[in-house]
Amino acid sequence: MSEAKAYLTRTAEFVHHELSTLSENWKGIPDRLKEAMRYSLLAGGKRIRPVLTIATTEALGVDGKCALPFACAIEMIHTYSLIHDDLPAMDDDDYRRGKLTNHKVYGEAMAILAGDALLTEAFHLLAQAAEKAELPTSIALTIIREAAQYAGARGMINGQVLDIENEQKIITLDELEEIHRRKTGDLIMYAVRVGALVAGASEEVLAALMTFSYQLGLAFQIQDDILDVIGDQEVIGKPVGSDENKQKATYPALLGLDESKQRLEICIQTAREAIETRDDLDPTRLLELADYLLLRDR
Ligand code: IPE
Ligand code: IPE
Ligand code: MG
Ligand code: MG
Ligand code: MG
């Protein structure tokens, strides 16, 4: 196993364990709702976003454990976005993370509510984590405000709206990049930002990490589009051909597979260049993760 894969596996297990324990202890939530929330949360995603948060904190010389609850909150936001993305009114998919989608098991109403609840619970967790870590108030408030910014109507939801509005349309590459940047890039950027903010990063390092994570986020969605064409359903845990069915605007649809792969490589190279020669952070782990994402098959 490569170093990056071993780190990803190990850190993902750490995140999974924390998510399992903290959600087991949720009190005052109706049984069926809690079951639906935990069904998707613990279904076993790759945990790329929380791993990026932790790896960023570590790259800045701070113990990754400090970032763990923040990382878990980000995975809760991501999981909510997947539950809603799969709904019949959205991408209408039946499988996710190798299991039936949330609405297939719990019904549409409960799936919508489980998504809503994971999103709001994430804000609770962010605030609680900031309090516990005794972060400076300005940093704590930035982390919470930016969750709304990157995941909300100006960020990820903006992207989801563009994604829907551009079904069955021929668009430019710039327009496509904007969809991907918003629907997927923004939460990945936020994941890296939180790791940096928890570690007390300077504005300068933060700026470099933003270039890195912007390119990484774009690369991540290009590979997601590619896997929707050539992936193995057993491995990716969700349907292949979903984008073609819905005539989504994707990189393979616009540029073909070969050029999509070239774009992906350029993104990863640009991401690398943003951090590889800096002496105010240790880029090793983040670079390994970037290279791993270039080749991922799930
Ligand atoms: C899928 O994200 C949706 C996108 C934004 C591309 P992931 O590929 O990270 O899904 P999980 O978390 O591993 O299931
Ligand atoms: C999903 O993009 C983006 C978000 C959930 C915000 P996709 O629709 O391509 O993700 P998958 O392929 O269903 O995981
Ligand atoms: Mg979608
Ligand atoms: Mg989808
Ligand atoms: Mg997809």
mmCIF file of C-alpha atoms and ligand atoms in Angstrom:
data_model
loop_
_atom_site.group_PDB
_atom_site.id
_atom_site.type_symbol
_atom_site.label_atom_id
_atom_site.label_comp_id
_atom_site.label_asym_id
_atom_site.label_seq_id
_atom_site.Cartn_x
_atom_site.Cartn_y
_atom_site.Cartn_z
ATOM 1 C CA MET A 1 0.000 0.000 0.000
ATOM 2 C CA SER A 2 1.310 3.479 -0.844
ATOM 3 C CA GLU A 3 2.088 5.913 1.968
ATOM 4 C CA ALA A 4 -0.841 8.112 0.937
ATOM 5 C CA LYS A 5 -3.288 5.198 0.893
ATOM 6 C CA ALA A 6 -2.097 3.990 4.286
ATOM 7 C CA TYR A 7 -2.450 7.508 5.752
ATOM 8 C CA LEU A 8 -5.885 7.935 4.197
ATOM 9 C CA THR A 9 -7.075 4.568 5.515
ATOM 10 C CA ARG A 10 -5.705 5.163 8.987
ATOM 11 C CA THR A 11 -7.054 8.708 9.281
ATOM 12 C CA ALA A 12 -10.419 7.761 7.756
ATOM 13 C CA GLU A 13 -10.775 5.040 10.404
ATOM 14 C CA PHE A 14 -9.995 7.577 13.104
ATOM 15 C CA VAL A 15 -12.705 9.901 11.709
ATOM 16 C CA HIS A 16 -15.173 7.043 11.330
ATOM 17 C CA HIS A 17 -14.669 5.971 14.923
ATOM 18 C CA GLU A 18 -15.220 9.517 16.172
ATOM 19 C CA LEU A 19 -18.369 9.950 14.041
ATOM 20 C CA SER A 20 -19.704 6.646 15.314
ATOM 21 C CA THR A 21 -19.106 7.503 18.972
ATOM 22 C CA LEU A 22 -20.407 11.029 18.844
ATOM 23 C CA SER A 23 -23.553 10.086 16.920
ATOM 24 C CA GLU A 24 -24.225 7.157 19.238
ATOM 25 C CA ASN A 25 -24.396 9.701 22.048
ATOM 26 C CA TRP A 26 -26.793 12.101 20.342
ATOM 27 C CA LYS A 27 -29.639 12.690 22.780
ATOM 28 C CA GLY A 28 -33.153 13.970 22.224
ATOM 29 C CA ILE A 29 -33.372 12.974 18.564
ATOM 30 C CA PRO A 30 -36.332 10.833 17.392
ATOM 31 C CA ASP A 31 -35.194 7.206 16.949
ATOM 32 C CA ARG A 32 -36.034 6.917 13.266
ATOM 33 C CA LEU A 33 -34.384 10.237 12.422
ATOM 34 C CA LYS A 34 -31.220 9.325 14.301
ATOM 35 C CA GLU A 35 -31.159 5.949 12.528
ATOM 36 C CA ALA A 36 -31.508 7.629 9.119
ATOM 37 C CA MET A 37 -28.759 10.161 9.945
ATOM 38 C CA ARG A 38 -26.386 7.443 11.113
ATOM 39 C CA TYR A 39 -27.242 5.154 8.194
ATOM 40 C CA SER A 40 -25.625 7.515 5.687
ATOM 41 C CA LEU A 41 -23.009 8.997 7.985
ATOM 42 C CA LEU A 42 -21.552 5.615 8.874
ATOM 43 C CA ALA A 43 -22.067 3.968 5.469
ATOM 44 C CA GLY A 44 -18.361 4.290 4.812
ATOM 45 C CA GLY A 45 -17.358 7.118 2.502
ATOM 46 C CA LYS A 46 -13.726 7.795 1.724
ATOM 47 C CA ARG A 47 -13.617 10.648 4.273
ATOM 48 C CA ILE A 48 -11.445 12.729 1.947
ATOM 49 C CA ARG A 49 -12.592 16.065 3.342
ATOM 50 C CA PRO A 50 -11.997 15.343 7.050
ATOM 51 C CA VAL A 51 -8.686 13.699 6.167
ATOM 52 C CA LEU A 52 -7.673 16.869 4.313
ATOM 53 C CA THR A 53 -8.600 18.971 7.346
ATOM 54 C CA ILE A 54 -6.481 16.822 9.645
ATOM 55 C CA ALA A 55 -3.577 16.595 7.168
ATOM 56 C CA THR A 56 -3.564 20.395 6.799
ATOM 57 C CA THR A 57 -3.420 20.912 10.559
ATOM 58 C CA GLU A 58 -0.536 18.434 10.733
ATOM 59 C CA ALA A 59 1.252 20.099 7.796
ATOM 60 C CA LEU A 60 1.357 23.224 9.965
ATOM 61 C CA GLY A 61 2.967 21.358 12.843
ATOM 62 C CA VAL A 62 -0.103 20.975 15.069
ATOM 63 C CA ASP A 63 -1.491 17.644 16.333
ATOM 64 C CA GLY A 64 -4.227 16.431 13.941
ATOM 65 C CA LYS A 65 -6.394 15.449 16.918
ATOM 66 C CA CYS A 66 -7.100 19.163 17.481
ATOM 67 C CA ALA A 67 -8.891 19.241 14.138
ATOM 68 C CA LEU A 68 -10.896 16.026 14.614
ATOM 69 C CA PRO A 69 -14.302 17.390 15.736
ATOM 70 C CA PHE A 70 -14.171 20.129 13.074
ATOM 71 C CA ALA A 71 -13.315 17.475 10.490
ATOM 72 C CA CYS A 72 -16.302 15.398 11.641
ATOM 73 C CA ALA A 73 -18.621 18.391 11.242
ATOM 74 C CA ILE A 74 -17.424 18.812 7.649
ATOM 75 C CA GLU A 75 -18.107 15.143 6.921
ATOM 76 C CA MET A 76 -21.636 15.643 8.314
ATOM 77 C CA ILE A 77 -22.207 18.542 5.915
ATOM 78 C CA HIS A 78 -20.845 16.446 3.045
ATOM 79 C CA THR A 79 -23.078 13.488 3.966
ATOM 80 C CA TYR A 80 -26.154 15.705 4.071
ATOM 81 C CA SER A 81 -25.272 16.997 0.592
ATOM 82 C CA LEU A 82 -25.083 13.430 -0.729
ATOM 83 C CA ILE A 83 -28.445 12.426 0.790
ATOM 84 C CA HIS A 84 -30.124 15.380 -0.889
ATOM 85 C CA ASP A 85 -28.135 14.998 -4.138
ATOM 86 C CA ASP A 86 -29.511 11.452 -4.521
ATOM 87 C CA LEU A 87 -33.184 12.380 -4.045
ATOM 88 C CA PRO A 88 -35.618 11.725 -6.915
ATOM 89 C CA ALA A 89 -35.993 15.484 -7.421
ATOM 90 C CA MET A 90 -32.217 15.813 -7.797
ATOM 91 C CA ASP A 91 -29.982 13.092 -9.351
ATOM 92 C CA ASP A 92 -32.435 10.297 -8.523
ATOM 93 C CA ASP A 93 -29.878 7.631 -7.634
ATOM 94 C CA ASP A 94 -30.514 4.376 -5.796
ATOM 95 C CA TYR A 95 -27.051 3.514 -4.490
ATOM 96 C CA ARG A 96 -24.518 5.446 -2.440
ATOM 97 C CA ARG A 97 -21.466 4.266 -0.562
ATOM 98 C CA GLY A 98 -22.312 0.715 -1.618
ATOM 99 C CA LYS A 99 -25.746 0.764 -0.009
ATOM 100 C CA LEU A 100 -29.257 1.791 -0.964
ATOM 101 C CA THR A 101 -29.636 5.570 -0.852
ATOM 102 C CA ASN A 102 -31.201 7.121 2.221
ATOM 103 C CA HIS A 103 -34.606 7.799 0.629
ATOM 104 C CA LYS A 104 -34.786 4.201 -0.668
ATOM 105 C CA VAL A 105 -34.563 2.948 2.913
ATOM 106 C CA TYR A 106 -36.279 5.659 4.947
ATOM 107 C CA GLY A 107 -38.533 7.340 2.383
ATOM 108 C CA GLU A 108 -38.149 10.778 0.851
ATOM 109 C CA ALA A 109 -39.532 12.792 3.748
ATOM 110 C CA MET A 110 -37.208 11.233 6.304
ATOM 111 C CA ALA A 111 -34.224 11.498 3.921
ATOM 112 C CA ILE A 112 -34.844 15.221 3.472
ATOM 113 C CA LEU A 113 -35.118 15.652 7.225
ATOM 114 C CA ALA A 114 -32.035 13.514 7.937
ATOM 115 C CA GLY A 115 -30.085 15.791 5.569
ATOM 116 C CA ASP A 116 -31.456 18.925 7.219
ATOM 117 C CA ALA A 117 -30.592 17.522 10.637
ATOM 118 C CA LEU A 118 -27.015 16.572 9.697
ATOM 119 C CA LEU A 119 -26.426 20.077 8.368
ATOM 120 C CA THR A 120 -27.730 21.819 11.468
ATOM 121 C CA GLU A 121 -26.022 19.357 13.803
ATOM 122 C CA ALA A 122 -22.738 20.169 12.046
ATOM 123 C CA PHE A 123 -23.042 23.821 13.114
ATOM 124 C CA HIS A 124 -23.695 22.676 16.671
ATOM 125 C CA LEU A 125 -20.563 20.545 16.548
ATOM 126 C CA LEU A 126 -18.406 23.324 15.059
ATOM 127 C CA ALA A 127 -19.432 25.730 17.812
ATOM 128 C CA GLN A 128 -18.962 23.116 20.526
ATOM 129 C CA ALA A 129 -15.546 22.115 19.173
ATOM 130 C CA ALA A 130 -14.380 25.730 18.987
ATOM 131 C CA GLU A 131 -15.503 26.271 22.577
ATOM 132 C CA LYS A 132 -13.782 23.117 23.833
ATOM 133 C CA ALA A 133 -10.550 23.915 22.021
ATOM 134 C CA GLU A 134 -10.706 27.442 23.470
ATOM 135 C CA LEU A 135 -9.966 28.910 20.064
ATOM 136 C CA PRO A 136 -9.719 32.698 19.960
ATOM 137 C CA THR A 137 -13.259 34.039 19.454
ATOM 138 C CA SER A 138 -12.419 35.600 16.080
ATOM 139 C CA ILE A 139 -11.111 32.268 14.731
ATOM 140 C CA ALA A 140 -14.112 30.378 16.131
ATOM 141 C CA LEU A 141 -16.546 32.795 14.521
ATOM 142 C CA THR A 142 -14.660 32.667 11.213
ATOM 143 C CA ILE A 143 -14.879 28.873 11.150
ATOM 144 C CA ILE A 144 -18.630 28.963 11.767
ATOM 145 C CA ARG A 145 -19.372 31.845 9.405
ATOM 146 C CA GLU A 146 -17.330 30.273 6.627
ATOM 147 C CA ALA A 147 -19.202 26.959 6.992
ATOM 148 C CA ALA A 148 -22.310 28.870 5.959
ATOM 149 C CA GLN A 149 -20.429 30.642 3.187
ATOM 150 C CA TYR A 150 -18.725 27.628 1.592
ATOM 151 C CA ALA A 151 -21.557 25.119 2.074
ATOM 152 C CA GLY A 152 -24.455 27.494 1.537
ATOM 153 C CA ALA A 153 -26.230 29.513 -1.113
ATOM 154 C CA ARG A 154 -23.019 31.202 -2.280
ATOM 155 C CA GLY A 155 -20.983 27.998 -2.245
ATOM 156 C CA MET A 156 -21.965 24.350 -2.567
ATOM 157 C CA ILE A 157 -25.685 25.029 -3.014
ATOM 158 C CA ASN A 158 -24.883 27.617 -5.645
ATOM 159 C CA GLY A 159 -23.043 24.809 -7.471
ATOM 160 C CA GLN A 160 -25.906 22.360 -7.058
ATOM 161 C CA VAL A 161 -28.276 24.935 -8.576
ATOM 162 C CA LEU A 162 -25.916 25.509 -11.520
ATOM 163 C CA ASP A 163 -25.594 21.729 -11.921
ATOM 164 C CA ILE A 164 -29.366 21.363 -12.276
ATOM 165 C CA GLU A 165 -29.862 24.441 -14.417
ATOM 166 C CA ASN A 166 -27.236 23.248 -16.886
ATOM 167 C CA GLU A 167 -28.577 19.749 -17.465
ATOM 168 C CA GLN A 168 -29.089 19.106 -21.186
ATOM 169 C CA LYS A 169 -27.173 22.258 -22.084
ATOM 170 C CA ILE A 170 -23.959 22.846 -23.976
ATOM 171 C CA ILE A 171 -21.816 25.187 -21.904
ATOM 172 C CA THR A 172 -18.303 26.606 -22.030
ATOM 173 C CA LEU A 173 -15.357 25.197 -20.147
ATOM 174 C CA ASP A 174 -15.323 28.264 -17.878
ATOM 175 C CA GLU A 175 -18.957 27.711 -16.986
ATOM 176 C CA LEU A 176 -18.291 24.057 -16.261
ATOM 177 C CA GLU A 177 -15.320 24.926 -14.055
ATOM 178 C CA GLU A 178 -17.581 27.282 -12.101
ATOM 179 C CA ILE A 179 -20.136 24.498 -11.482
ATOM 180 C CA HIS A 180 -17.424 22.131 -10.260
ATOM 181 C CA ARG A 181 -15.712 24.784 -8.225
ATOM 182 C CA ARG A 182 -18.925 25.531 -6.383
ATOM 183 C CA LYS A 183 -20.631 22.182 -5.985
ATOM 184 C CA THR A 184 -17.500 20.282 -4.974
ATOM 185 C CA GLY A 185 -14.557 22.676 -4.768
ATOM 186 C CA ASP A 186 -15.976 24.940 -2.109
ATOM 187 C CA LEU A 187 -16.428 22.282 0.565
ATOM 188 C CA ILE A 188 -12.961 20.891 -0.173
ATOM 189 C CA MET A 189 -11.519 24.403 0.144
ATOM 190 C CA TYR A 190 -13.376 24.856 3.393
ATOM 191 C CA ALA A 191 -12.002 21.549 4.701
ATOM 192 C CA VAL A 192 -8.448 22.765 4.100
ATOM 193 C CA ARG A 193 -9.207 26.246 5.479
ATOM 194 C CA VAL A 194 -10.513 24.828 8.740
ATOM 195 C CA GLY A 195 -7.400 22.689 9.146
ATOM 196 C CA ALA A 196 -5.301 25.818 8.641
ATOM 197 C CA LEU A 197 -7.421 28.031 10.907
ATOM 198 C CA VAL A 198 -7.294 25.498 13.740
ATOM 199 C CA ALA A 199 -3.507 25.491 13.406
ATOM 200 C CA GLY A 200 -3.385 29.306 13.492
ATOM 201 C CA ALA A 201 -2.066 29.728 9.934
ATOM 202 C CA SER A 202 -0.910 33.117 8.667
ATOM 203 C CA GLU A 203 -2.783 34.854 5.824
ATOM 204 C CA GLU A 204 0.084 34.024 3.490
ATOM 205 C CA VAL A 205 0.011 30.270 4.123
ATOM 206 C CA LEU A 206 -3.769 30.339 3.969
ATOM 207 C CA ALA A 207 -3.614 31.926 0.511
ATOM 208 C CA ALA A 208 -1.244 29.234 -0.778
ATOM 209 C CA LEU A 209 -3.456 26.518 0.700
ATOM 210 C CA MET A 210 -6.460 28.060 -1.045
ATOM 211 C CA THR A 211 -4.783 27.760 -4.443
ATOM 212 C CA PHE A 212 -3.840 24.193 -3.561
ATOM 213 C CA SER A 213 -7.357 23.226 -2.452
ATOM 214 C CA TYR A 214 -9.089 25.026 -5.309
ATOM 215 C CA GLN A 215 -7.150 22.947 -7.832
ATOM 216 C CA LEU A 216 -7.582 19.814 -5.756
ATOM 217 C CA GLY A 217 -11.350 20.330 -5.548
ATOM 218 C CA LEU A 218 -11.629 20.815 -9.266
ATOM 219 C CA ALA A 219 -9.492 17.729 -9.884
ATOM 220 C CA PHE A 220 -11.652 15.770 -7.475
ATOM 221 C CA GLN A 221 -14.855 16.525 -9.392
ATOM 222 C CA ILE A 222 -13.191 15.883 -12.783
ATOM 223 C CA GLN A 223 -12.215 12.418 -11.521
ATOM 224 C CA ASP A 224 -15.749 11.956 -10.145
ATOM 225 C CA ASP A 225 -17.077 12.711 -13.646
ATOM 226 C CA ILE A 226 -14.564 10.305 -15.206
ATOM 227 C CA LEU A 227 -15.491 7.523 -12.773
ATOM 228 C CA ASP A 228 -19.154 8.063 -13.633
ATOM 229 C CA VAL A 229 -18.161 6.898 -17.132
ATOM 230 C CA ILE A 230 -15.424 4.303 -16.639
ATOM 231 C CA GLY A 231 -15.732 3.399 -12.949
ATOM 232 C CA ASP A 232 -16.794 0.049 -11.547
ATOM 233 C CA GLN A 233 -20.080 0.339 -9.652
ATOM 234 C CA GLU A 234 -18.891 -2.233 -7.107
ATOM 235 C CA VAL A 235 -15.857 -0.086 -6.349
ATOM 236 C CA ILE A 236 -17.351 3.423 -6.472
ATOM 237 C CA GLY A 237 -20.427 2.290 -4.531
ATOM 238 C CA LYS A 238 -22.823 4.351 -6.668
ATOM 239 C CA PRO A 239 -24.293 3.998 -10.158
ATOM 240 C CA VAL A 240 -22.156 4.376 -13.268
ATOM 241 C CA GLY A 241 -23.758 6.407 -16.089
ATOM 242 C CA SER A 242 -25.843 8.585 -13.778
ATOM 243 C CA ASP A 243 -24.518 11.779 -15.428
ATOM 244 C CA GLU A 244 -25.240 10.574 -18.957
ATOM 245 C CA ASN A 245 -28.781 9.606 -17.956
ATOM 246 C CA LYS A 246 -29.425 13.120 -16.711
ATOM 247 C CA GLN A 247 -27.354 14.737 -19.457
ATOM 248 C CA LYS A 248 -25.276 16.557 -16.901
ATOM 249 C CA ALA A 249 -22.615 19.047 -17.845
ATOM 250 C CA THR A 250 -19.410 17.105 -17.112
ATOM 251 C CA TYR A 251 -15.762 17.127 -18.233
ATOM 252 C CA PRO A 252 -16.016 13.866 -20.221
ATOM 253 C CA ALA A 253 -19.227 15.101 -21.904
ATOM 254 C CA LEU A 254 -17.607 18.389 -22.898
ATOM 255 C CA LEU A 255 -14.012 17.355 -23.597
ATOM 256 C CA GLY A 256 -13.961 13.559 -23.887
ATOM 257 C CA LEU A 257 -12.115 11.226 -21.532
ATOM 258 C CA ASP A 258 -8.551 11.848 -22.702
ATOM 259 C CA GLU A 259 -8.690 15.599 -22.429
ATOM 260 C CA SER A 260 -10.507 15.335 -19.099
ATOM 261 C CA LYS A 261 -7.605 13.263 -17.778
ATOM 262 C CA GLN A 262 -5.137 15.841 -19.076
ATOM 263 C CA ARG A 263 -7.069 18.612 -17.302
ATOM 264 C CA LEU A 264 -7.028 16.568 -14.119
ATOM 265 C CA GLU A 265 -3.242 16.194 -14.335
ATOM 266 C CA ILE A 266 -2.810 19.933 -14.888
ATOM 267 C CA CYS A 267 -4.977 20.678 -11.823
ATOM 268 C CA ILE A 268 -2.925 18.348 -9.646
ATOM 269 C CA GLN A 269 0.331 19.823 -10.960
ATOM 270 C CA THR A 270 -0.891 23.376 -10.263
ATOM 271 C CA ALA A 271 -2.049 22.289 -6.803
ATOM 272 C CA ARG A 272 1.402 20.839 -6.090
ATOM 273 C CA GLU A 273 3.178 23.989 -7.235
ATOM 274 C CA ALA A 274 1.179 26.123 -4.808
ATOM 275 C CA ILE A 275 2.717 24.440 -1.762
ATOM 276 C CA GLU A 276 5.686 22.246 -2.639
ATOM 277 C CA THR A 277 8.473 24.757 -2.154
ATOM 278 C CA ARG A 278 7.101 26.570 0.892
ATOM 279 C CA ASP A 279 9.156 26.410 4.060
ATOM 280 C CA ASP A 280 6.343 27.517 6.379
ATOM 281 C CA LEU A 281 4.545 24.183 6.106
ATOM 282 C CA ASP A 282 5.462 20.541 5.553
ATOM 283 C CA PRO A 283 3.846 19.743 2.210
ATOM 284 C CA THR A 284 4.739 16.025 2.095
ATOM 285 C CA ARG A 285 1.413 14.549 3.197
ATOM 286 C CA LEU A 286 -0.755 16.981 1.251
ATOM 287 C CA LEU A 287 1.258 16.298 -1.915
ATOM 288 C CA GLU A 288 0.911 12.546 -1.415
ATOM 289 C CA LEU A 289 -2.851 12.951 -1.020
ATOM 290 C CA ALA A 290 -3.031 15.079 -4.175
ATOM 291 C CA ASP A 291 -1.161 12.424 -6.164
ATOM 292 C CA TYR A 292 -3.388 9.733 -4.729
ATOM 293 C CA LEU A 293 -6.525 11.609 -5.804
ATOM 294 C CA LEU A 294 -5.189 11.758 -9.352
ATOM 295 C CA LEU A 295 -5.255 7.983 -9.549
ATOM 296 C CA ARG A 296 -8.190 7.090 -7.332
ATOM 297 C CA ASP A 297 -10.617 4.446 -8.584
ATOM 298 C CA ARG A 298 -13.345 5.188 -6.025
HETATM 299 C C1 IPE B 1 -18.970 12.442 -3.895
HETATM 300 O O1 IPE B 1 -17.996 12.718 -2.963
HETATM 301 C C2 IPE B 1 -19.651 13.699 -4.308
HETATM 302 C C3 IPE B 1 -18.749 14.713 -4.823
HETATM 303 C C4 IPE B 1 -18.770 15.923 -4.355
HETATM 304 C C5 IPE B 1 -17.836 14.410 -5.900
HETATM 305 P P1 IPE B 1 -17.003 11.578 -2.472
HETATM 306 O O2 IPE B 1 -16.414 10.882 -3.669
HETATM 307 O O3 IPE B 1 -16.037 12.155 -1.507
HETATM 308 O O4 IPE B 1 -17.980 10.563 -1.741
HETATM 309 P P2 IPE B 1 -17.766 9.656 -0.458
HETATM 310 O O5 IPE B 1 -17.784 10.574 0.709
HETATM 311 O O6 IPE B 1 -16.457 8.948 -0.599
HETATM 312 O O7 IPE B 1 -18.926 8.724 -0.450
HETATM 313 C C1 IPE B 2 -22.317 16.064 -6.141
HETATM 314 O O1 IPE B 2 -21.905 15.947 -7.450
HETATM 315 C C2 IPE B 2 -21.956 17.323 -5.510
HETATM 316 C C3 IPE B 2 -22.603 17.432 -4.186
HETATM 317 C C4 IPE B 2 -23.178 16.464 -3.565
HETATM 318 C C5 IPE B 2 -22.620 18.725 -3.569
HETATM 319 P P1 IPE B 2 -22.377 14.586 -8.134
HETATM 320 O O2 IPE B 2 -23.850 14.529 -8.290
HETATM 321 O O3 IPE B 2 -21.548 14.349 -9.345
HETATM 322 O O4 IPE B 2 -21.919 13.531 -7.014
HETATM 323 P P2 IPE B 2 -22.184 11.973 -7.115
HETATM 324 O O5 IPE B 2 -21.532 11.499 -8.386
HETATM 325 O O6 IPE B 2 -23.667 11.773 -7.094
HETATM 326 O O7 IPE B 2 -21.478 11.434 -5.903
HETATM 327 MG MG MG B 3 -25.388 15.895 -8.416
HETATM 328 MG MG MG B 4 -25.146 12.848 -7.882
HETATM 329 MG MG MG B 5 -20.793 12.450 -9.935
#
